[in-house]
Tab-separated table of C-alpha atoms (C1' of nucleotides) in Angstrom:
chain	number	residue	atom	x	y	z
A	28	MET	CA	234.312	-9.407	-4.476
A	29	TYR	CA	233.284	-6.300	-2.552
A	30	TYR	CA	231.390	-5.709	0.678
A	31	THR	CA	229.318	-2.712	1.755
A	32	VAL	CA	229.588	-0.993	5.103
A	33	GLY	CA	226.519	-2.903	6.324
A	34	GLU	CA	227.994	-6.290	5.422
A	35	ILE	CA	231.285	-5.459	7.125
A	36	ALA	CA	229.452	-4.182	10.182
A	37	LYS	CA	227.664	-7.528	10.450
A	38	LYS	CA	230.946	-9.430	10.125
A	39	MET	CA	232.602	-7.316	12.797
A	40	GLU	CA	229.487	-7.379	14.985
A	41	VAL	CA	229.287	-3.609	15.284
A	42	ASN	CA	226.849	-0.920	14.159
A	43	ALA	CA	227.350	0.336	10.588
A	44	SER	CA	227.606	3.861	11.976
A	45	THR	CA	230.593	2.721	14.026
A	46	ILE	CA	232.422	1.740	10.837
A	47	ARG	CA	231.573	5.118	9.287
A	48	TYR	CA	232.807	6.803	12.461
A	49	TYR	CA	236.091	4.881	12.293
A	50	ASP	CA	236.454	5.923	8.676
A	51	LYS	CA	235.821	9.559	9.561
A	52	GLU	CA	238.457	9.296	12.305
A	53	GLY	CA	241.005	8.103	9.758
A	54	LEU	CA	241.171	4.425	10.724
A	55	LEU	CA	240.214	3.155	7.280
A	56	PRO	CA	242.298	5.074	4.726
A	57	PHE	CA	242.642	1.859	2.694
A	58	VAL	CA	238.925	1.595	1.868
A	59	LYS	CA	238.117	2.449	-1.736
A	60	ARG	CA	234.886	3.993	-3.017
A	61	SER	CA	232.587	3.350	-5.981
A	62	ASN	CA	231.956	6.159	-8.481
A	63	GLY	CA	228.811	6.939	-6.546
A	64	GLY	CA	230.754	7.257	-3.282
A	65	ILE	CA	229.815	3.899	-1.713
A	66	ARG	CA	232.547	2.267	0.392
A	67	MET	CA	233.857	-0.947	-1.178
A	68	PHE	CA	235.575	-3.287	1.280
A	69	LYS	CA	237.807	-6.034	-0.132
A	70	ASP	CA	238.623	-9.451	1.361
A	71	GLN	CA	242.150	-8.142	1.571
A	72	ASP	CA	240.946	-5.377	3.931
A	73	MET	CA	239.833	-7.947	6.505
A	74	GLY	CA	243.364	-8.288	7.865
A	75	MET	CA	243.472	-4.627	8.819
A	76	LEU	CA	239.891	-4.636	10.087
A	77	ASN	CA	240.748	-7.588	12.321
A	78	ILE	CA	243.839	-5.979	13.791
A	79	ILE	CA	241.888	-2.751	14.328
A	80	GLY	CA	239.220	-4.785	16.136
A	81	CYS	CA	241.906	-6.528	18.171
A	82	LEU	CA	243.561	-3.280	19.255
A	83	LYS	CA	240.174	-1.791	20.100
A	84	GLN	CA	239.118	-4.837	22.135
A	85	THR	CA	242.343	-4.703	24.096
A	86	GLY	CA	241.717	-1.096	25.083
A	87	MET	CA	243.656	0.984	22.573
A	88	SER	CA	242.166	4.402	21.838
A	89	ILE	CA	240.938	5.422	18.380
A	90	LYS	CA	243.721	8.004	18.284
A	91	ASP	CA	246.439	5.403	18.892
A	92	ILE	CA	244.909	2.938	16.460
A	93	LYS	CA	245.054	5.713	13.882
A	94	THR	CA	248.765	6.133	14.530
A	95	PHE	CA	249.235	2.408	13.988
A	96	VAL	CA	247.192	2.388	10.764
A	97	ASN	CA	249.107	5.376	9.425
A	98	TYR	CA	252.389	3.468	9.644
A	99	TYR	CA	250.928	1.131	7.018
A	100	GLU	CA	250.075	3.963	4.693
A	101	SER	CA	253.627	5.229	4.902
A	102	GLY	CA	254.821	2.014	3.255
A	103	ASP	CA	256.885	-1.075	3.651
A	104	ASP	CA	260.013	0.482	5.045
A	105	ASP	CA	259.779	0.309	8.815
A	106	PHE	CA	258.322	-2.708	10.565
A	107	ASN	CA	259.884	-1.685	13.834
A	108	LYS	CA	257.351	1.018	14.652
A	109	ARG	CA	254.421	-1.321	14.088
A	110	MET	CA	256.257	-4.080	15.914
A	111	ASN	CA	256.835	-1.803	18.903
A	112	ILE	CA	253.151	-0.950	19.072
A	113	ILE	CA	252.163	-4.611	18.867
A	114	GLU	CA	254.716	-5.659	21.494
A	115	ASN	CA	253.668	-2.866	23.805
A	116	GLN	CA	250.013	-3.795	23.393
A	117	GLU	CA	250.930	-7.401	24.160
A	118	LYS	CA	252.450	-6.304	27.466
A	119	LEU	CA	249.360	-4.255	28.260
A	120	VAL	CA	247.134	-7.260	27.566
A	121	GLN	CA	249.257	-9.429	29.842
A	122	LEU	CA	248.856	-6.831	32.601
A	123	GLN	CA	245.113	-6.743	32.014
A	124	MET	CA	244.962	-10.521	32.324
A	125	GLU	CA	247.015	-10.538	35.506
A	126	ASN	CA	244.739	-7.892	36.950
A	127	LEU	CA	241.630	-9.823	35.969
A	128	GLN	CA	243.096	-12.928	37.581
A	129	LYS	CA	243.616	-11.048	40.849
A	130	ASN	CA	240.050	-9.800	40.727
A	131	LEU	CA	238.826	-13.308	39.954
A	132	ASN	CA	240.609	-14.529	43.092
A	133	MET	CA	238.831	-11.854	45.096
A	134	LEU	CA	235.475	-12.944	43.669
A	135	GLU	CA	236.349	-16.539	44.618
A	136	TYR	CA	237.034	-15.375	48.142
A	137	LYS	CA	233.684	-13.581	48.319
A	138	LYS	CA	231.961	-16.732	47.064
A	139	TRP	CA	233.651	-18.796	49.750
A	140	TYR	CA	232.647	-16.124	52.263
A	141	TYR	CA	228.951	-16.235	51.407
A	142	THR	CA	228.909	-20.014	51.240
A	143	LYS	CA	230.453	-20.085	54.711
A	144	ALA	CA	227.957	-17.481	55.927
A	145	LYS	CA	225.112	-19.674	54.739
A	146	GLN	CA	226.611	-22.680	56.554
A	147	LEU	CA	227.220	-20.756	59.769
A	148	GLY	CA	224.003	-18.740	59.722
A	149	SER	CA	225.449	-15.222	59.533
A	150	LEU	CA	228.211	-13.011	58.164
A	151	ASP	CA	229.310	-12.266	61.713
A	152	ASN	CA	230.078	-15.934	62.330
A	153	VAL	CA	232.401	-15.917	59.314
A	154	GLU	CA	234.200	-12.881	60.728
A	155	LYS	CA	234.707	-14.769	63.986
A	156	LEU	CA	236.416	-17.747	62.312
A	157	PRO	CA	240.052	-18.289	63.345
A	158	LYS	CA	242.533	-17.662	60.557
A	159	THR	CA	243.274	-21.388	60.450
A	160	ASP	CA	239.757	-22.050	59.177
A	161	ILE	CA	240.267	-19.719	56.215
A	162	PRO	CA	241.963	-21.215	53.143
A	163	LYS	CA	245.494	-19.856	52.782
A	164	MET	CA	244.856	-18.526	49.281
A	165	PHE	CA	242.331	-16.113	50.780
A	166	HIS	CA	244.535	-14.743	53.561
A	167	LYS	CA	245.613	-11.836	51.406
A	168	PHE	CA	242.032	-10.575	51.328
A	169	LEU	CA	241.623	-10.355	55.097
A	170	THR	CA	241.392	-6.756	56.257
A	171	LYS	CA	242.370	-7.273	59.859
B	7	MET	CA	241.181	4.497	63.869
B	8	TYR	CA	239.615	6.607	61.146
B	9	TYR	CA	240.670	7.655	57.665
B	10	THR	CA	239.684	10.724	55.667
B	11	VAL	CA	238.556	10.675	52.063
B	12	GLY	CA	242.045	11.699	50.964
B	13	GLU	CA	243.731	8.836	52.815
B	14	ILE	CA	241.273	6.320	51.393
B	15	ALA	CA	241.738	7.746	47.921
B	16	LYS	CA	245.484	7.197	48.241
B	17	LYS	CA	244.959	3.598	49.408
B	18	MET	CA	242.604	2.850	46.519
B	19	GLU	CA	244.799	4.744	44.046
B	20	VAL	CA	241.991	6.981	42.837
B	21	ASN	CA	241.211	10.694	42.991
B	22	ALA	CA	239.505	11.867	46.203
B	23	SER	CA	236.743	13.341	44.048
B	24	THR	CA	236.067	9.842	42.721
B	25	ILE	CA	235.363	8.615	46.254
B	26	ARG	CA	233.033	11.574	46.828
B	27	TYR	CA	231.340	10.810	43.528
B	28	TYR	CA	230.830	7.174	44.554
B	29	ASP	CA	229.364	8.352	47.832
B	30	LYS	CA	226.997	10.699	46.021
B	31	GLU	CA	225.937	7.831	43.776
B	32	GLY	CA	225.022	5.754	46.818
B	33	LEU	CA	227.939	3.297	46.779
B	34	LEU	CA	229.108	4.157	50.288
B	35	PRO	CA	226.041	4.226	52.566
B	36	PHE	CA	228.130	2.617	55.326
B	37	VAL	CA	230.490	5.572	55.723
B	38	LYS	CA	229.874	7.575	58.908
B	39	ARG	CA	230.480	11.310	59.355
B	40	SER	CA	232.041	13.445	62.087
B	41	ASN	CA	229.896	16.136	63.758
B	42	GLY	CA	231.396	18.611	61.290
B	43	GLY	CA	230.383	16.451	58.331
B	44	ILE	CA	233.781	14.934	57.502
B	45	ARG	CA	233.660	11.337	56.190
B	46	MET	CA	235.225	8.866	58.643
B	47	PHE	CA	236.296	5.586	57.036
B	48	LYS	CA	236.932	2.611	59.326
B	49	ASP	CA	239.313	-0.331	58.789
B	50	GLN	CA	236.172	-2.418	58.698
B	51	ASP	CA	234.997	-0.473	55.628
B	52	MET	CA	237.987	-1.678	53.613
B	53	GLY	CA	236.280	-4.960	52.804
B	54	MET	CA	233.442	-3.205	51.033
B	55	LEU	CA	235.767	-0.693	49.384
B	56	ASN	CA	237.833	-3.579	48.045
B	57	ILE	CA	234.866	-5.439	46.614
B	58	ILE	CA	233.578	-2.209	45.085
B	59	GLY	CA	237.004	-1.707	43.508
B	60	CYS	CA	236.986	-5.294	42.292
B	61	LEU	CA	233.562	-5.013	40.677
B	62	LYS	CA	234.553	-1.708	39.096
B	63	GLN	CA	237.818	-3.086	37.729
B	64	THR	CA	236.002	-6.031	36.190
B	65	GLY	CA	233.669	-3.716	34.317
B	66	MET	CA	230.550	-3.471	36.469
B	67	SER	CA	228.673	-0.162	36.171
B	68	ILE	CA	228.205	2.205	39.123
B	69	LYS	CA	224.463	1.504	38.940
B	70	ASP	CA	224.946	-2.252	39.300
B	71	ILE	CA	227.541	-1.879	42.053
B	72	LYS	CA	224.956	0.214	43.878
B	73	THR	CA	222.452	-2.628	43.618
B	74	PHE	CA	225.043	-4.989	45.098
B	75	VAL	CA	225.908	-2.627	47.948
B	76	ASN	CA	222.243	-2.103	48.756
B	77	TYR	CA	221.790	-5.810	49.413
B	78	TYR	CA	224.190	-5.362	52.324
B	79	GLU	CA	222.219	-2.516	53.789
B	80	SER	CA	219.092	-4.625	53.721
B	81	GLY	CA	220.702	-7.012	56.208
B	82	ASP	CA	221.939	-10.497	56.797
B	83	ASP	CA	218.976	-12.394	55.454
B	84	ASP	CA	219.726	-13.217	51.847
B	85	PHE	CA	223.192	-14.220	50.713
B	86	ASN	CA	221.805	-15.646	47.512
B	87	LYS	CA	221.314	-12.315	45.786
B	88	ARG	CA	224.862	-11.186	46.524
B	89	MET	CA	226.138	-14.647	45.638
B	90	ASN	CA	224.340	-14.522	42.291
B	91	ILE	CA	225.908	-11.179	41.468
B	92	ILE	CA	229.370	-12.447	42.416
B	93	GLU	CA	228.957	-15.667	40.437
B	94	ASN	CA	227.662	-13.815	37.421
B	95	GLN	CA	230.565	-11.383	37.596
B	96	GLU	CA	232.951	-14.333	37.822
B	97	LYS	CA	231.543	-15.698	34.562
B	98	LEU	CA	231.905	-12.290	32.935
B	99	VAL	CA	235.535	-12.077	34.049
B	100	GLN	CA	236.222	-15.533	32.631
B	101	LEU	CA	234.760	-14.402	29.309
B	102	GLN	CA	236.883	-11.277	29.393
B	103	MET	CA	239.996	-13.370	29.990
B	104	GLU	CA	239.142	-15.767	27.166
B	105	ASN	CA	238.604	-12.818	24.875
B	106	LEU	CA	241.891	-11.231	25.906
B	107	GLN	CA	243.648	-14.547	25.275
B	108	LYS	CA	242.241	-14.663	21.733
B	109	ASN	CA	243.417	-11.125	21.121
B	110	LEU	CA	246.814	-11.965	22.571
B	111	ASN	CA	247.072	-14.808	20.057
B	112	MET	CA	246.290	-12.364	17.272
B	113	LEU	CA	249.014	-10.006	18.508
B	114	GLU	CA	251.425	-12.966	18.572
B	115	TYR	CA	250.515	-13.672	14.975
B	116	LYS	CA	251.170	-10.076	13.988
B	117	LYS	CA	254.532	-10.196	15.739
B	118	TRP	CA	255.445	-13.342	13.844
B	119	TYR	CA	254.270	-11.641	10.675
B	120	TYR	CA	256.514	-8.580	11.071
B	121	THR	CA	259.474	-10.667	12.154
B	122	LYS	CA	259.025	-12.733	9.010
B	123	ALA	CA	258.630	-9.586	6.898
B	124	LYS	CA	261.930	-8.310	8.236
B	125	GLN	CA	263.616	-11.637	7.403
B	126	LEU	CA	262.136	-11.786	3.904
B	127	GLY	CA	262.490	-8.111	3.099
B	128	SER	CA	258.830	-7.195	2.581
B	129	LEU	CA	255.257	-7.780	3.692
B	130	ASP	CA	254.443	-9.087	0.225
B	131	ASN	CA	256.924	-11.897	0.613
B	132	VAL	CA	255.144	-13.020	3.778
B	133	GLU	CA	251.837	-13.036	1.897
B	134	LYS	CA	253.416	-15.282	-0.722
B	135	LEU	CA	254.518	-17.923	1.796
B	136	PRO	CA	252.869	-21.331	1.355
B	137	LYS	CA	250.539	-22.284	4.205
B	138	THR	CA	253.014	-24.971	5.281
B	139	ASP	CA	255.498	-22.246	6.257
B	140	ILE	CA	252.994	-20.645	8.609
B	141	PRO	CA	252.764	-22.070	12.142
B	142	LYS	CA	249.505	-23.999	12.593
B	143	MET	CA	248.424	-21.915	15.567
B	144	PHE	CA	248.238	-18.901	13.243
B	145	HIS	CA	246.152	-20.527	10.497
B	146	LYS	CA	242.952	-19.211	12.003
B	147	PHE	CA	244.112	-15.648	11.341
B	148	LEU	CA	244.651	-16.124	7.610
B	149	THR	CA	242.103	-14.159	5.592
B	150	LYS	CA	242.386	-16.121	2.358
C	26	DA	C1'	243.712	32.805	68.407
C	27	DT	C1'	245.178	32.145	63.905
C	28	DA	C1'	246.740	29.971	59.940
C	29	DC	C1'	246.170	26.619	56.575
C	30	DA	C1'	245.766	22.242	54.450
C	31	DA	C1'	242.170	19.315	53.668
C	32	DC	C1'	237.667	18.818	54.042
C	33	DT	C1'	232.483	19.999	52.400
C	34	DT	C1'	228.630	20.675	48.553
C	35	DA	C1'	226.331	21.815	44.201
C	36	DA	C1'	226.836	22.567	39.782
C	37	DA	C1'	229.146	22.841	35.645
C	38	DG	C1'	232.670	20.916	32.565
C	39	DT	C1'	235.220	17.086	30.247
C	40	DT	C1'	236.143	13.023	27.496
C	41	DA	C1'	235.792	9.103	24.478
C	42	DA	C1'	233.264	6.546	21.689
C	43	DC	C1'	229.765	6.090	19.712
C	44	DT	C1'	224.577	6.907	18.001
C	45	DT	C1'	220.940	9.355	16.025
C	46	DT	C1'	218.868	12.541	12.939
C	47	DA	C1'	217.911	14.852	8.724
C	48	DA	C1'	218.228	15.391	4.165
C	49	DG	C1'	219.566	13.529	0.380
C	50	DT	C1'	221.863	9.785	-3.196
C	51	DC	C1'	222.811	5.151	-5.106
C	52	DA	C1'	221.892	0.864	-7.294
C	53	DA	C1'	219.520	-3.525	-7.875
C	54	DG	C1'	215.134	-5.776	-8.861
C	55	DA	C1'	210.215	-5.645	-10.867
D	24	DT	C1'	211.347	3.728	-15.196
D	25	DC	C1'	210.150	3.300	-10.689
D	26	DT	C1'	210.510	1.658	-6.093
D	27	DT	C1'	212.992	0.705	-2.160
D	28	DG	C1'	216.375	-0.520	1.040
D	29	DA	C1'	220.900	0.651	1.935
D	30	DC	C1'	223.987	3.874	1.186
D	31	DT	C1'	226.018	9.040	1.859
D	32	DT	C1'	227.320	13.343	4.924
D	33	DA	C1'	227.283	16.837	8.582
D	34	DA	C1'	225.856	17.924	12.729
D	35	DA	C1'	223.745	17.273	16.933
D	36	DG	C1'	222.753	14.138	20.801
D	37	DT	C1'	223.924	10.503	24.242
D	38	DT	C1'	226.219	8.106	27.968
D	39	DA	C1'	229.159	6.878	31.749
D	40	DA	C1'	232.343	8.093	34.753
D	41	DC	C1'	234.606	11.042	36.323
D	42	DT	C1'	236.899	16.006	37.158
D	43	DT	C1'	236.944	20.725	38.068
D	44	DT	C1'	235.342	24.934	40.032
D	45	DA	C1'	233.638	28.026	43.440
D	46	DA	C1'	232.437	29.191	47.743
D	47	DG	C1'	232.561	27.942	52.106
D	48	DT	C1'	233.778	24.859	56.605
D	49	DT	C1'	236.610	21.853	59.646
D	50	DG	C1'	240.172	20.582	62.539
D	51	DT	C1'	245.001	20.326	63.751
D	52	DA	C1'	249.353	22.598	64.702
D	53	DT	C1'	251.732	26.538	66.353
DNA sequence: ATACAACTTAAAGTTAACTTTAAGTCAAGA
DNA sequence: TCTTGACTTAAAGTTAACTTTAAGTTGTAT
C-alpha cells in the first residue's frame, strides 16, 4: 500500500509543498519513487515521518533533523548517536516546558492583577495594596 | 533611577538592537527620553517589559503584543480587553505544554526503542517483538 | 577641553522555513 | 484515447524577527 505526497501531507497536517521541501533538504532519503518519478510513501515510512514531525515540533532545525535522519541511512551499527540526539532533545523539551510553566505563572499573576483592579476600581489601587494582600506565589513578580 | 537601553538589554538577556527594534515597532510607548534623545527606562517600566517578554516567549507576535500594549496607553477604563488577551494566551500556553508532553512521550518511546535495540542486537529484532513485550504507554506510537 | 564608550537613526542585510509560480508530466477514470 | 486532478522540478517570493552597518550624537570621566 502506497501513499502520495498529498495523502501524507494530509496525515501530517502540513502543506504538500512542505513535504517536497523536506525531501529536497534531505530529510526523506528513504522515500522511493515510481517509474514516472512520483514519490511512494510506505506505511513503514510513518515511523520516520512521525519522529521527524516530533523533532520539528520540539524546535529542532531542518539541518539537525537531517543529521539525525542520516544516522539511519548509515545503518544499524551505532544507536548511541541517535540516542544522544533523542536524549538531548528530551532535555531541551523539559527546559521548554519549565519555561512555559514560568510564563504561565506570570500570566496567572496578570489575571489576578486585572481581577483585583476591577474589584478595586483602578490599577493604581492594586499597586497600593500591602504585600500581605498579594498571594505569596505572586511575590516573585513584584517589581518593587 | 534610570537605565539605558544597554542595561535593560542585559537584564532581559537580549541584544540592545532588539529593544530598539521593539521600540520602533511601537511596543515601548511608555519609555521616556533625555533631552539628548537617550531612552530612560524606569524601574516602573519593568512590569511592562516583563509581560512583553512573557508574551514573546509564549509565541505571541510583535503585532499582537503591540495591540496589548496599546490597551494600556488608552487608559484605565477597560481591563476586559487585556484580560481577554491574557486568558487567551494562557489557553495557548496550555496547548503548547500538552503538545510538548505528547512529543516528550514520543521521545521516551524512541529512547526505549534504541535501548531495546542495543539489548537485542538490532532494530529489526525490536520490530519483531510481540506487542505484549512493548510497554502499554508506547502502544499508541506503533505504526502497524 | 577632550576622549571615548555607549548612545542615536535609517536603511540594508540576514535567516529559517516555508510557499508560490511556471511549465510541464503522470496516471486513473470515462 | 482523452481529460483532469495531482503529481514533478527549479526558481523566485514571502514572512517574521531580528541584526548589522554607517554616520553621527551624547554624556561621563579624566
